[in-house]
Amino acid sequence: GAVVSQHPSWVICKSGTSVKIECRSLDFQATTMFWYRQFPKQSLMLMATSNEGSKATYEQGVEKDKFLINHASLTLSTLTVTSAHPEDSSFYICSARTGVNEQYFGPGTRLTVT
Amino acid sequence: AQSVTQLDSQVPVFEEAPVELRCNYSSSVSVYLFWYVQYPNQGLQLLLKYLSGSTLVKGINGFEAEFNKSQTSFHLRKPSVHISDTAEYFCAVATTYFDMRFGAGTRLTVKP
């Protein structure tokens, strides 16, 4: 089946720095990619939707200047958390949609900001 | 926007007993419905999905769900659970754009 990878799987960064998370569709081209955030013992919250070559669409309440999303190709989307703070610590999960109504989730990236 | 409510935050059951995890949704447009399972510190695994067609959907690991449009529900069932089914279960609803909204999750705990 289709595989979506995320890199890194776990990252620790200092407060005030920026961190980039990659999401790749390994064996298919993703028309759309989604980014979700999950706090401990909570549900997934959709942060933004990105289509290749166009600007991401952010959900209400998500700071677009803080969470920069770049969908550079049909197989790669990146989420950059700028000027990270401890409250940004979370589990970030991406998903990729194929052209035939299938969606696959990545394994997630755990971000810890110290 | 569409939304989903999982009616039980925790469901404890004994091994080999049947289980039902309840999910209701709301939307003004046609939706797709999904159930995912998440084990600790892991990503999501798709159990089953309803896109169209038969309202009874069978998934992996012996799970099934029934789409009930009049009740706006998509309850997940398994006739006999195992210890290994202990996990967090998420119901999700999406429009045709696959912009998923997840429920709060149901923690299924299977006791020996």
JSON list of C-alpha atoms in Angstrom, two decimals:
[
{"chain": "A", "resi": 1, "resn": "GLY", "atom": "CA", "xyz": [0.00, 0.00, 0.00]},
{"chain": "A", "resi": 2, "resn": "ALA", "atom": "CA", "xyz": [0.88, 3.66, -0.17]},
{"chain": "A", "resi": 3, "resn": "VAL", "atom": "CA", "xyz": [3.38, 4.94, 2.36]},
{"chain": "A", "resi": 4, "resn": "VAL", "atom": "CA", "xyz": [3.82, 8.38, 3.85]},
{"chain": "A", "resi": 5, "resn": "SER", "atom": "CA", "xyz": [6.97, 9.13, 5.77]},
{"chain": "A", "resi": 6, "resn": "GLN", "atom": "CA", "xyz": [7.84, 11.91, 8.15]},
{"chain": "A", "resi": 7, "resn": "HIS", "atom": "CA", "xyz": [11.24, 13.17, 9.16]},
{"chain": "A", "resi": 8, "resn": "PRO", "atom": "CA", "xyz": [12.34, 13.49, 11.83]},
{"chain": "A", "resi": 9, "resn": "SER", "atom": "CA", "xyz": [10.29, 11.18, 14.01]},
{"chain": "A", "resi": 10, "resn": "TRP", "atom": "CA", "xyz": [11.34, 13.08, 17.13]},
{"chain": "A", "resi": 11, "resn": "VAL", "atom": "CA", "xyz": [13.00, 16.44, 17.49]},
{"chain": "A", "resi": 12, "resn": "ILE", "atom": "CA", "xyz": [14.04, 18.49, 20.49]},
{"chain": "A", "resi": 13, "resn": "CYS", "atom": "CA", "xyz": [14.79, 22.16, 19.99]},
{"chain": "A", "resi": 14, "resn": "LYS", "atom": "CA", "xyz": [15.44, 25.17, 22.14]},
{"chain": "A", "resi": 15, "resn": "SER", "atom": "CA", "xyz": [12.89, 27.90, 22.61]},
{"chain": "A", "resi": 16, "resn": "GLY", "atom": "CA", "xyz": [13.20, 30.58, 19.96]},
{"chain": "A", "resi": 17, "resn": "THR", "atom": "CA", "xyz": [14.63, 28.37, 17.26]},
{"chain": "A", "resi": 18, "resn": "SER", "atom": "CA", "xyz": [12.88, 27.05, 14.17]},
{"chain": "A", "resi": 19, "resn": "VAL", "atom": "CA", "xyz": [12.36, 23.44, 13.22]},
{"chain": "A", "resi": 20, "resn": "LYS", "atom": "CA", "xyz": [11.36, 21.88, 9.91]},
{"chain": "A", "resi": 21, "resn": "ILE", "atom": "CA", "xyz": [9.33, 18.70, 9.56]},
{"chain": "A", "resi": 22, "resn": "GLU", "atom": "CA", "xyz": [9.18, 16.86, 6.26]},
{"chain": "A", "resi": 23, "resn": "CYS", "atom": "CA", "xyz": [6.31, 14.80, 4.94]},
{"chain": "A", "resi": 24, "resn": "ARG", "atom": "CA", "xyz": [6.87, 12.60, 1.90]},
{"chain": "A", "resi": 25, "resn": "SER", "atom": "CA", "xyz": [4.64, 10.34, -0.12]},
{"chain": "A", "resi": 26, "resn": "LEU", "atom": "CA", "xyz": [7.00, 7.54, -1.05]},
{"chain": "A", "resi": 27, "resn": "ASP", "atom": "CA", "xyz": [5.24, 5.70, -3.81]},
{"chain": "A", "resi": 28, "resn": "PHE", "atom": "CA", "xyz": [2.51, 7.97, -5.05]},
{"chain": "A", "resi": 29, "resn": "GLN", "atom": "CA", "xyz": [1.91, 11.57, -5.98]},
{"chain": "A", "resi": 30, "resn": "ALA", "atom": "CA", "xyz": [-0.14, 13.48, -3.45]},
{"chain": "A", "resi": 31, "resn": "THR", "atom": "CA", "xyz": [-2.54, 16.01, -4.87]},
{"chain": "A", "resi": 32, "resn": "THR", "atom": "CA", "xyz": [-3.16, 17.37, -1.42]},
{"chain": "A", "resi": 33, "resn": "MET", "atom": "CA", "xyz": [-1.38, 17.10, 1.90]},
{"chain": "A", "resi": 34, "resn": "PHE", "atom": "CA", "xyz": [-2.75, 17.88, 5.33]},
{"chain": "A", "resi": 35, "resn": "TRP", "atom": "CA", "xyz": [-1.07, 18.77, 8.60]},
{"chain": "A", "resi": 36, "resn": "TYR", "atom": "CA", "xyz": [-2.54, 17.85, 11.97]},
{"chain": "A", "resi": 37, "resn": "ARG", "atom": "CA", "xyz": [-1.52, 18.53, 15.53]},
{"chain": "A", "resi": 38, "resn": "GLN", "atom": "CA", "xyz": [-2.18, 16.26, 18.48]},
{"chain": "A", "resi": 39, "resn": "PHE", "atom": "CA", "xyz": [-1.64, 17.21, 22.10]},
{"chain": "A", "resi": 40, "resn": "PRO", "atom": "CA", "xyz": [-1.08, 14.42, 24.61]},
{"chain": "A", "resi": 41, "resn": "LYS", "atom": "CA", "xyz": [-4.17, 12.31, 25.17]},
{"chain": "A", "resi": 42, "resn": "GLN", "atom": "CA", "xyz": [-6.19, 14.52, 22.83]},
{"chain": "A", "resi": 43, "resn": "SER", "atom": "CA", "xyz": [-7.57, 14.30, 19.35]},
{"chain": "A", "resi": 44, "resn": "LEU", "atom": "CA", "xyz": [-6.02, 15.42, 16.09]},
{"chain": "A", "resi": 45, "resn": "MET", "atom": "CA", "xyz": [-6.71, 18.96, 15.02]},
{"chain": "A", "resi": 46, "resn": "LEU", "atom": "CA", "xyz": [-6.45, 19.91, 11.37]},
{"chain": "A", "resi": 47, "resn": "MET", "atom": "CA", "xyz": [-3.97, 22.77, 11.02]},
{"chain": "A", "resi": 48, "resn": "ALA", "atom": "CA", "xyz": [-3.79, 23.34, 7.30]},
{"chain": "A", "resi": 49, "resn": "THR", "atom": "CA", "xyz": [-4.35, 21.95, 3.85]},
{"chain": "A", "resi": 50, "resn": "SER", "atom": "CA", "xyz": [-1.73, 22.31, 1.16]},
{"chain": "A", "resi": 51, "resn": "ASN", "atom": "CA", "xyz": [-1.84, 21.74, -2.56]},
{"chain": "A", "resi": 52, "resn": "GLU", "atom": "CA", "xyz": [1.30, 21.46, -4.64]},
{"chain": "A", "resi": 53, "resn": "GLY", "atom": "CA", "xyz": [2.40, 24.80, -5.99]},
{"chain": "A", "resi": 54, "resn": "SER", "atom": "CA", "xyz": [-0.10, 26.92, -4.12]},
{"chain": "A", "resi": 55, "resn": "LYS", "atom": "CA", "xyz": [-0.39, 28.54, -0.73]},
{"chain": "A", "resi": 56, "resn": "ALA", "atom": "CA", "xyz": [-1.63, 26.48, 2.15]},
{"chain": "A", "resi": 57, "resn": "THR", "atom": "CA", "xyz": [-5.09, 27.02, 3.56]},
{"chain": "A", "resi": 58, "resn": "TYR", "atom": "CA", "xyz": [-4.96, 27.36, 7.33]},
{"chain": "A", "resi": 59, "resn": "GLU", "atom": "CA", "xyz": [-7.70, 26.49, 9.78]},
{"chain": "A", "resi": 60, "resn": "GLN", "atom": "CA", "xyz": [-9.13, 29.21, 11.95]},
{"chain": "A", "resi": 61, "resn": "GLY", "atom": "CA", "xyz": [-6.90, 29.96, 14.90]},
{"chain": "A", "resi": 62, "resn": "VAL", "atom": "CA", "xyz": [-3.72, 28.59, 13.33]},
{"chain": "A", "resi": 63, "resn": "GLU", "atom": "CA", "xyz": [-1.00, 31.20, 12.95]},
{"chain": "A", "resi": 64, "resn": "LYS", "atom": "CA", "xyz": [0.20, 31.04, 9.36]},
{"chain": "A", "resi": 65, "resn": "ASP", "atom": "CA", "xyz": [3.32, 33.06, 10.13]},
{"chain": "A", "resi": 66, "resn": "LYS", "atom": "CA", "xyz": [4.29, 30.64, 12.84]},
{"chain": "A", "resi": 67, "resn": "PHE", "atom": "CA", "xyz": [3.53, 27.42, 11.05]},
{"chain": "A", "resi": 68, "resn": "LEU", "atom": "CA", "xyz": [4.96, 27.77, 7.56]},
{"chain": "A", "resi": 69, "resn": "ILE", "atom": "CA", "xyz": [3.87, 25.14, 5.09]},
{"chain": "A", "resi": 70, "resn": "ASN", "atom": "CA", "xyz": [5.57, 24.59, 1.76]},
{"chain": "A", "resi": 71, "resn": "HIS", "atom": "CA", "xyz": [4.25, 22.03, -0.67]},
{"chain": "A", "resi": 72, "resn": "ALA", "atom": "CA", "xyz": [7.21, 22.04, -3.03]},
{"chain": "A", "resi": 73, "resn": "SER", "atom": "CA", "xyz": [6.34, 18.99, -5.10]},
{"chain": "A", "resi": 74, "resn": "LEU", "atom": "CA", "xyz": [3.74, 16.26, -5.47]},
{"chain": "A", "resi": 75, "resn": "THR", "atom": "CA", "xyz": [5.69, 14.11, -3.02]},
{"chain": "A", "resi": 76, "resn": "LEU", "atom": "CA", "xyz": [6.95, 16.58, -0.43]},
{"chain": "A", "resi": 77, "resn": "SER", "atom": "CA", "xyz": [5.40, 19.01, 2.01]},
{"chain": "A", "resi": 78, "resn": "THR", "atom": "CA", "xyz": [7.23, 20.70, 4.85]},
{"chain": "A", "resi": 79, "resn": "LEU", "atom": "CA", "xyz": [6.02, 22.29, 8.05]},
{"chain": "A", "resi": 80, "resn": "THR", "atom": "CA", "xyz": [8.32, 24.81, 9.68]},
{"chain": "A", "resi": 81, "resn": "VAL", "atom": "CA", "xyz": [7.59, 25.85, 13.22]},
{"chain": "A", "resi": 82, "resn": "THR", "atom": "CA", "xyz": [9.18, 29.26, 13.56]},
{"chain": "A", "resi": 83, "resn": "SER", "atom": "CA", "xyz": [10.38, 30.73, 16.84]},
{"chain": "A", "resi": 84, "resn": "ALA", "atom": "CA", "xyz": [9.22, 27.66, 18.68]},
{"chain": "A", "resi": 85, "resn": "HIS", "atom": "CA", "xyz": [8.02, 27.88, 22.27]},
{"chain": "A", "resi": 86, "resn": "PRO", "atom": "CA", "xyz": [7.30, 25.17, 24.81]},
{"chain": "A", "resi": 87, "resn": "GLU", "atom": "CA", "xyz": [3.58, 25.41, 24.09]},
{"chain": "A", "resi": 88, "resn": "ASP", "atom": "CA", "xyz": [4.32, 24.30, 20.52]},
{"chain": "A", "resi": 89, "resn": "SER", "atom": "CA", "xyz": [5.44, 20.94, 21.86]},
{"chain": "A", "resi": 90, "resn": "SER", "atom": "CA", "xyz": [3.12, 18.42, 20.31]},
{"chain": "A", "resi": 91, "resn": "PHE", "atom": "CA", "xyz": [2.75, 15.47, 17.97]},
{"chain": "A", "resi": 92, "resn": "TYR", "atom": "CA", "xyz": [2.54, 16.63, 14.37]},
{"chain": "A", "resi": 93, "resn": "ILE", "atom": "CA", "xyz": [1.02, 14.27, 11.82]},
{"chain": "A", "resi": 94, "resn": "CYS", "atom": "CA", "xyz": [0.77, 14.74, 8.09]},
{"chain": "A", "resi": 95, "resn": "SER", "atom": "CA", "xyz": [-1.43, 12.95, 5.61]},
{"chain": "A", "resi": 96, "resn": "ALA", "atom": "CA", "xyz": [-1.43, 12.76, 1.85]},
{"chain": "A", "resi": 97, "resn": "ARG", "atom": "CA", "xyz": [-4.34, 12.36, -0.49]},
{"chain": "A", "resi": 98, "resn": "THR", "atom": "CA", "xyz": [-4.04, 10.45, -3.72]},
{"chain": "A", "resi": 99, "resn": "GLY", "atom": "CA", "xyz": [-6.01, 11.20, -6.83]},
{"chain": "A", "resi": 100, "resn": "VAL", "atom": "CA", "xyz": [-8.44, 8.35, -6.22]},
{"chain": "A", "resi": 101, "resn": "ASN", "atom": "CA", "xyz": [-9.97, 9.31, -2.90]},
{"chain": "A", "resi": 102, "resn": "GLU", "atom": "CA", "xyz": [-7.47, 7.63, -0.67]},
{"chain": "A", "resi": 103, "resn": "GLN", "atom": "CA", "xyz": [-5.66, 9.29, 2.18]},
{"chain": "A", "resi": 104, "resn": "TYR", "atom": "CA", "xyz": [-2.65, 7.99, 4.04]},
{"chain": "A", "resi": 105, "resn": "PHE", "atom": "CA", "xyz": [-1.19, 9.21, 7.30]},
{"chain": "A", "resi": 106, "resn": "GLY", "atom": "CA", "xyz": [2.43, 9.58, 8.24]},
{"chain": "A", "resi": 107, "resn": "PRO", "atom": "CA", "xyz": [3.79, 8.10, 11.48]},
{"chain": "A", "resi": 108, "resn": "GLY", "atom": "CA", "xyz": [4.00, 11.51, 13.15]},
{"chain": "A", "resi": 109, "resn": "THR", "atom": "CA", "xyz": [6.75, 13.75, 14.49]},
{"chain": "A", "resi": 110, "resn": "ARG", "atom": "CA", "xyz": [7.08, 14.47, 18.17]},
{"chain": "A", "resi": 111, "resn": "LEU", "atom": "CA", "xyz": [8.32, 18.00, 18.78]},
{"chain": "A", "resi": 112, "resn": "THR", "atom": "CA", "xyz": [9.66, 18.95, 22.19]},
{"chain": "A", "resi": 113, "resn": "VAL", "atom": "CA", "xyz": [10.62, 22.56, 22.78]},
{"chain": "A", "resi": 114, "resn": "THR", "atom": "CA", "xyz": [12.80, 23.20, 25.83]},
{"chain": "B", "resi": 1, "resn": "ALA", "atom": "CA", "xyz": [-17.88, 22.72, 8.60]},
{"chain": "B", "resi": 2, "resn": "GLN", "atom": "CA", "xyz": [-18.42, 19.11, 9.40]},
{"chain": "B", "resi": 3, "resn": "SER", "atom": "CA", "xyz": [-17.94, 17.80, 12.92]},
{"chain": "B", "resi": 4, "resn": "VAL", "atom": "CA", "xyz": [-17.96, 14.51, 14.76]},
{"chain": "B", "resi": 5, "resn": "THR", "atom": "CA", "xyz": [-18.81, 13.52, 18.31]},
{"chain": "B", "resi": 6, "resn": "GLN", "atom": "CA", "xyz": [-17.61, 10.37, 19.98]},
{"chain": "B", "resi": 7, "resn": "LEU", "atom": "CA", "xyz": [-20.06, 9.66, 22.71]},
{"chain": "B", "resi": 8, "resn": "ASP", "atom": "CA", "xyz": [-17.81, 7.68, 25.03]},
{"chain": "B", "resi": 9, "resn": "SER", "atom": "CA", "xyz": [-14.38, 8.82, 26.15]},
{"chain": "B", "resi": 10, "resn": "GLN", "atom": "CA", "xyz": [-13.56, 5.47, 27.72]},
{"chain": "B", "resi": 11, "resn": "VAL", "atom": "CA", "xyz": [-14.94, 2.00, 27.16]},
{"chain": "B", "resi": 12, "resn": "PRO", "atom": "CA", "xyz": [-13.74, -0.83, 29.39]},
{"chain": "B", "resi": 13, "resn": "VAL", "atom": "CA", "xyz": [-14.69, -4.35, 28.35]},
{"chain": "B", "resi": 14, "resn": "PHE", "atom": "CA", "xyz": [-13.64, -7.87, 29.18]},
{"chain": "B", "resi": 15, "resn": "GLU", "atom": "CA", "xyz": [-11.78, -10.00, 26.70]},
{"chain": "B", "resi": 16, "resn": "GLU", "atom": "CA", "xyz": [-14.02, -11.88, 24.23]},
{"chain": "B", "resi": 17, "resn": "ALA", "atom": "CA", "xyz": [-16.97, -9.57, 24.94]},
{"chain": "B", "resi": 18, "resn": "PRO", "atom": "CA", "xyz": [-18.59, -7.55, 22.16]},
{"chain": "B", "resi": 19, "resn": "VAL", "atom": "CA", "xyz": [-17.97, -3.83, 21.95]},
{"chain": "B", "resi": 20, "resn": "GLU", "atom": "CA", "xyz": [-19.55, -0.81, 20.29]},
{"chain": "B", "resi": 21, "resn": "LEU", "atom": "CA", "xyz": [-17.85, 2.56, 20.01]},
{"chain": "B", "resi": 22, "resn": "ARG", "atom": "CA", "xyz": [-20.31, 5.30, 19.17]},
{"chain": "B", "resi": 23, "resn": "CYS", "atom": "CA", "xyz": [-19.83, 8.14, 16.71]},
{"chain": "B", "resi": 24, "resn": "ASN", "atom": "CA", "xyz": [-22.25, 10.80, 15.54]},
{"chain": "B", "resi": 25, "resn": "TYR", "atom": "CA", "xyz": [-21.50, 13.37, 12.88]},
{"chain": "B", "resi": 26, "resn": "SER", "atom": "CA", "xyz": [-22.95, 16.57, 11.51]},
{"chain": "B", "resi": 27, "resn": "SER", "atom": "CA", "xyz": [-22.52, 18.13, 8.10]},
{"chain": "B", "resi": 28, "resn": "SER", "atom": "CA", "xyz": [-24.47, 20.16, 5.60]},
{"chain": "B", "resi": 29, "resn": "VAL", "atom": "CA", "xyz": [-22.83, 18.35, 2.68]},
{"chain": "B", "resi": 30, "resn": "SER", "atom": "CA", "xyz": [-22.08, 14.77, 1.74]},
{"chain": "B", "resi": 31, "resn": "VAL", "atom": "CA", "xyz": [-19.33, 13.26, 3.84]},
{"chain": "B", "resi": 32, "resn": "TYR", "atom": "CA", "xyz": [-16.96, 10.39, 4.06]},
{"chain": "B", "resi": 33, "resn": "LEU", "atom": "CA", "xyz": [-16.60, 8.59, 7.39]},
{"chain": "B", "resi": 34, "resn": "PHE", "atom": "CA", "xyz": [-13.61, 6.82, 8.88]},
{"chain": "B", "resi": 35, "resn": "TRP", "atom": "CA", "xyz": [-12.45, 4.94, 11.94]},
{"chain": "B", "resi": 36, "resn": "TYR", "atom": "CA", "xyz": [-8.79, 4.95, 12.91]},
{"chain": "B", "resi": 37, "resn": "VAL", "atom": "CA", "xyz": [-6.88, 3.24, 15.70]},
{"chain": "B", "resi": 38, "resn": "GLN", "atom": "CA", "xyz": [-3.85, 4.71, 17.40]},
{"chain": "B", "resi": 39, "resn": "TYR", "atom": "CA", "xyz": [-1.48, 2.80, 19.65]},
{"chain": "B", "resi": 40, "resn": "PRO", "atom": "CA", "xyz": [0.71, 4.72, 22.13]},
{"chain": "B", "resi": 41, "resn": "ASN", "atom": "CA", "xyz": [3.31, 6.93, 20.51]},
{"chain": "B", "resi": 42, "resn": "GLN", "atom": "CA", "xyz": [2.32, 5.79, 17.04]},
{"chain": "B", "resi": 43, "resn": "GLY", "atom": "CA", "xyz": [0.52, 7.21, 14.05]},
{"chain": "B", "resi": 44, "resn": "LEU", "atom": "CA", "xyz": [-2.96, 6.37, 12.83]},
{"chain": "B", "resi": 45, "resn": "GLN", "atom": "CA", "xyz": [-4.01, 3.10, 11.30]},
{"chain": "B", "resi": 46, "resn": "LEU", "atom": "CA", "xyz": [-7.14, 3.00, 9.17]},
{"chain": "B", "resi": 47, "resn": "LEU", "atom": "CA", "xyz": [-9.67, 0.44, 10.40]},
{"chain": "B", "resi": 48, "resn": "LEU", "atom": "CA", "xyz": [-12.39, 1.11, 7.86]},
{"chain": "B", "resi": 49, "resn": "LYS", "atom": "CA", "xyz": [-14.08, 3.80, 5.84]},
{"chain": "B", "resi": 50, "resn": "TYR", "atom": "CA", "xyz": [-17.40, 4.64, 4.27]},
{"chain": "B", "resi": 51, "resn": "LEU", "atom": "CA", "xyz": [-17.30, 6.52, 0.99]},
{"chain": "B", "resi": 52, "resn": "SER", "atom": "CA", "xyz": [-20.49, 5.31, -0.66]},
{"chain": "B", "resi": 53, "resn": "GLY", "atom": "CA", "xyz": [-22.46, 2.16, -1.37]},
{"chain": "B", "resi": 54, "resn": "SER", "atom": "CA", "xyz": [-23.29, -0.45, 1.24]},
{"chain": "B", "resi": 55, "resn": "THR", "atom": "CA", "xyz": [-23.94, 1.07, 4.64]},
{"chain": "B", "resi": 56, "resn": "LEU", "atom": "CA", "xyz": [-22.32, -1.86, 6.44]},
{"chain": "B", "resi": 57, "resn": "VAL", "atom": "CA", "xyz": [-18.58, -1.55, 6.17]},
{"chain": "B", "resi": 58, "resn": "LYS", "atom": "CA", "xyz": [-16.16, -4.26, 7.17]},
{"chain": "B", "resi": 59, "resn": "GLY", "atom": "CA", "xyz": [-12.63, -3.39, 8.16]},
{"chain": "B", "resi": 60, "resn": "ILE", "atom": "CA", "xyz": [-9.47, -4.95, 9.45]},
{"chain": "B", "resi": 61, "resn": "ASN", "atom": "CA", "xyz": [-9.06, -6.94, 12.66]},
{"chain": "B", "resi": 62, "resn": "GLY", "atom": "CA", "xyz": [-12.71, -8.01, 12.70]},
{"chain": "B", "resi": 63, "resn": "PHE", "atom": "CA", "xyz": [-14.17, -4.52, 13.07]},
{"chain": "B", "resi": 64, "resn": "GLU", "atom": "CA", "xyz": [-17.22, -3.29, 11.23]},
{"chain": "B", "resi": 65, "resn": "ALA", "atom": "CA", "xyz": [-19.29, -0.13, 11.20]},
{"chain": "B", "resi": 66, "resn": "GLU", "atom": "CA", "xyz": [-22.69, 0.87, 9.95]},
{"chain": "B", "resi": 67, "resn": "PHE", "atom": "CA", "xyz": [-23.46, 4.18, 8.33]},
{"chain": "B", "resi": 68, "resn": "ASN", "atom": "CA", "xyz": [-26.88, 5.43, 9.38]},
{"chain": "B", "resi": 69, "resn": "LYS", "atom": "CA", "xyz": [-27.79, 8.59, 7.52]},
{"chain": "B", "resi": 70, "resn": "SER", "atom": "CA", "xyz": [-31.05, 9.21, 9.35]},
{"chain": "B", "resi": 71, "resn": "GLN", "atom": "CA", "xyz": [-29.34, 8.91, 12.72]},
{"chain": "B", "resi": 72, "resn": "THR", "atom": "CA", "xyz": [-26.16, 10.62, 11.44]},
{"chain": "B", "resi": 73, "resn": "SER", "atom": "CA", "xyz": [-24.18, 7.88, 13.09]},
{"chain": "B", "resi": 74, "resn": "PHE", "atom": "CA", "xyz": [-21.26, 5.63, 12.24]},
{"chain": "B", "resi": 75, "resn": "HIS", "atom": "CA", "xyz": [-20.82, 3.26, 15.18]},
{"chain": "B", "resi": 76, "resn": "LEU", "atom": "CA", "xyz": [-17.90, 0.83, 15.29]},
{"chain": "B", "resi": 77, "resn": "ARG", "atom": "CA", "xyz": [-18.47, -2.73, 16.45]},
{"chain": "B", "resi": 78, "resn": "LYS", "atom": "CA", "xyz": [-16.53, -5.89, 17.11]},
{"chain": "B", "resi": 79, "resn": "PRO", "atom": "CA", "xyz": [-18.21, -9.13, 18.22]},
{"chain": "B", "resi": 80, "resn": "SER", "atom": "CA", "xyz": [-15.31, -10.36, 20.36]},
{"chain": "B", "resi": 81, "resn": "VAL", "atom": "CA", "xyz": [-12.42, -8.21, 21.50]},
{"chain": "B", "resi": 82, "resn": "HIS", "atom": "CA", "xyz": [-8.88, -9.18, 22.38]},
{"chain": "B", "resi": 83, "resn": "ILE", "atom": "CA", "xyz": [-6.35, -7.70, 24.75]},
{"chain": "B", "resi": 84, "resn": "SER", "atom": "CA", "xyz": [-4.46, -6.42, 21.72]},
{"chain": "B", "resi": 85, "resn": "ASP", "atom": "CA", "xyz": [-7.44, -4.23, 20.77]},
{"chain": "B", "resi": 86, "resn": "THR", "atom": "CA", "xyz": [-6.64, -1.94, 23.68]},
{"chain": "B", "resi": 87, "resn": "ALA", "atom": "CA", "xyz": [-5.93, 1.43, 22.05]},
{"chain": "B", "resi": 88, "resn": "GLU", "atom": "CA", "xyz": [-7.37, 4.84, 21.25]},
{"chain": "B", "resi": 89, "resn": "TYR", "atom": "CA", "xyz": [-10.00, 4.88, 18.52]},
{"chain": "B", "resi": 90, "resn": "PHE", "atom": "CA", "xyz": [-10.86, 7.94, 16.49]},
{"chain": "B", "resi": 91, "resn": "CYS", "atom": "CA", "xyz": [-13.88, 8.56, 14.32]},
{"chain": "B", "resi": 92, "resn": "ALA", "atom": "CA", "xyz": [-13.37, 11.08, 11.53]},
{"chain": "B", "resi": 93, "resn": "VAL", "atom": "CA", "xyz": [-15.53, 12.84, 8.98]},
{"chain": "B", "resi": 94, "resn": "ALA", "atom": "CA", "xyz": [-14.39, 14.48, 5.78]},
{"chain": "B", "resi": 95, "resn": "THR", "atom": "CA", "xyz": [-15.90, 16.21, 2.82]},
{"chain": "B", "resi": 96, "resn": "THR", "atom": "CA", "xyz": [-14.91, 15.20, -0.69]},
{"chain": "B", "resi": 97, "resn": "TYR", "atom": "CA", "xyz": [-11.78, 17.28, -0.19]},
{"chain": "B", "resi": 98, "resn": "PHE", "atom": "CA", "xyz": [-10.68, 14.83, 2.53]},
{"chain": "B", "resi": 99, "resn": "ASP", "atom": "CA", "xyz": [-10.26, 17.61, 5.08]},
{"chain": "B", "resi": 100, "resn": "MET", "atom": "CA", "xyz": [-10.75, 15.36, 8.08]},
{"chain": "B", "resi": 101, "resn": "ARG", "atom": "CA", "xyz": [-12.22, 16.38, 11.38]},
{"chain": "B", "resi": 102, "resn": "PHE", "atom": "CA", "xyz": [-11.62, 13.95, 14.19]},
{"chain": "B", "resi": 103, "resn": "GLY", "atom": "CA", "xyz": [-13.65, 13.12, 17.23]},
{"chain": "B", "resi": 104, "resn": "ALA", "atom": "CA", "xyz": [-12.15, 13.38, 20.69]},
{"chain": "B", "resi": 105, "resn": "GLY", "atom": "CA", "xyz": [-11.32, 9.71, 20.71]},
{"chain": "B", "resi": 106, "resn": "THR", "atom": "CA", "xyz": [-12.48, 6.68, 22.67]},
{"chain": "B", "resi": 107, "resn": "ARG", "atom": "CA", "xyz": [-10.07, 4.81, 24.85]},
{"chain": "B", "resi": 108, "resn": "LEU", "atom": "CA", "xyz": [-10.88, 1.10, 24.57]},
{"chain": "B", "resi": 109, "resn": "THR", "atom": "CA", "xyz": [-9.45, -0.97, 27.39]},
{"chain": "B", "resi": 110, "resn": "VAL", "atom": "CA", "xyz": [-9.80, -4.72, 27.15]},
{"chain": "B", "resi": 111, "resn": "LYS", "atom": "CA", "xyz": [-9.43, -6.50, 30.47]},
{"chain": "B", "resi": 112, "resn": "PRO", "atom": "CA", "xyz": [-8.53, -10.17, 30.91]}
]
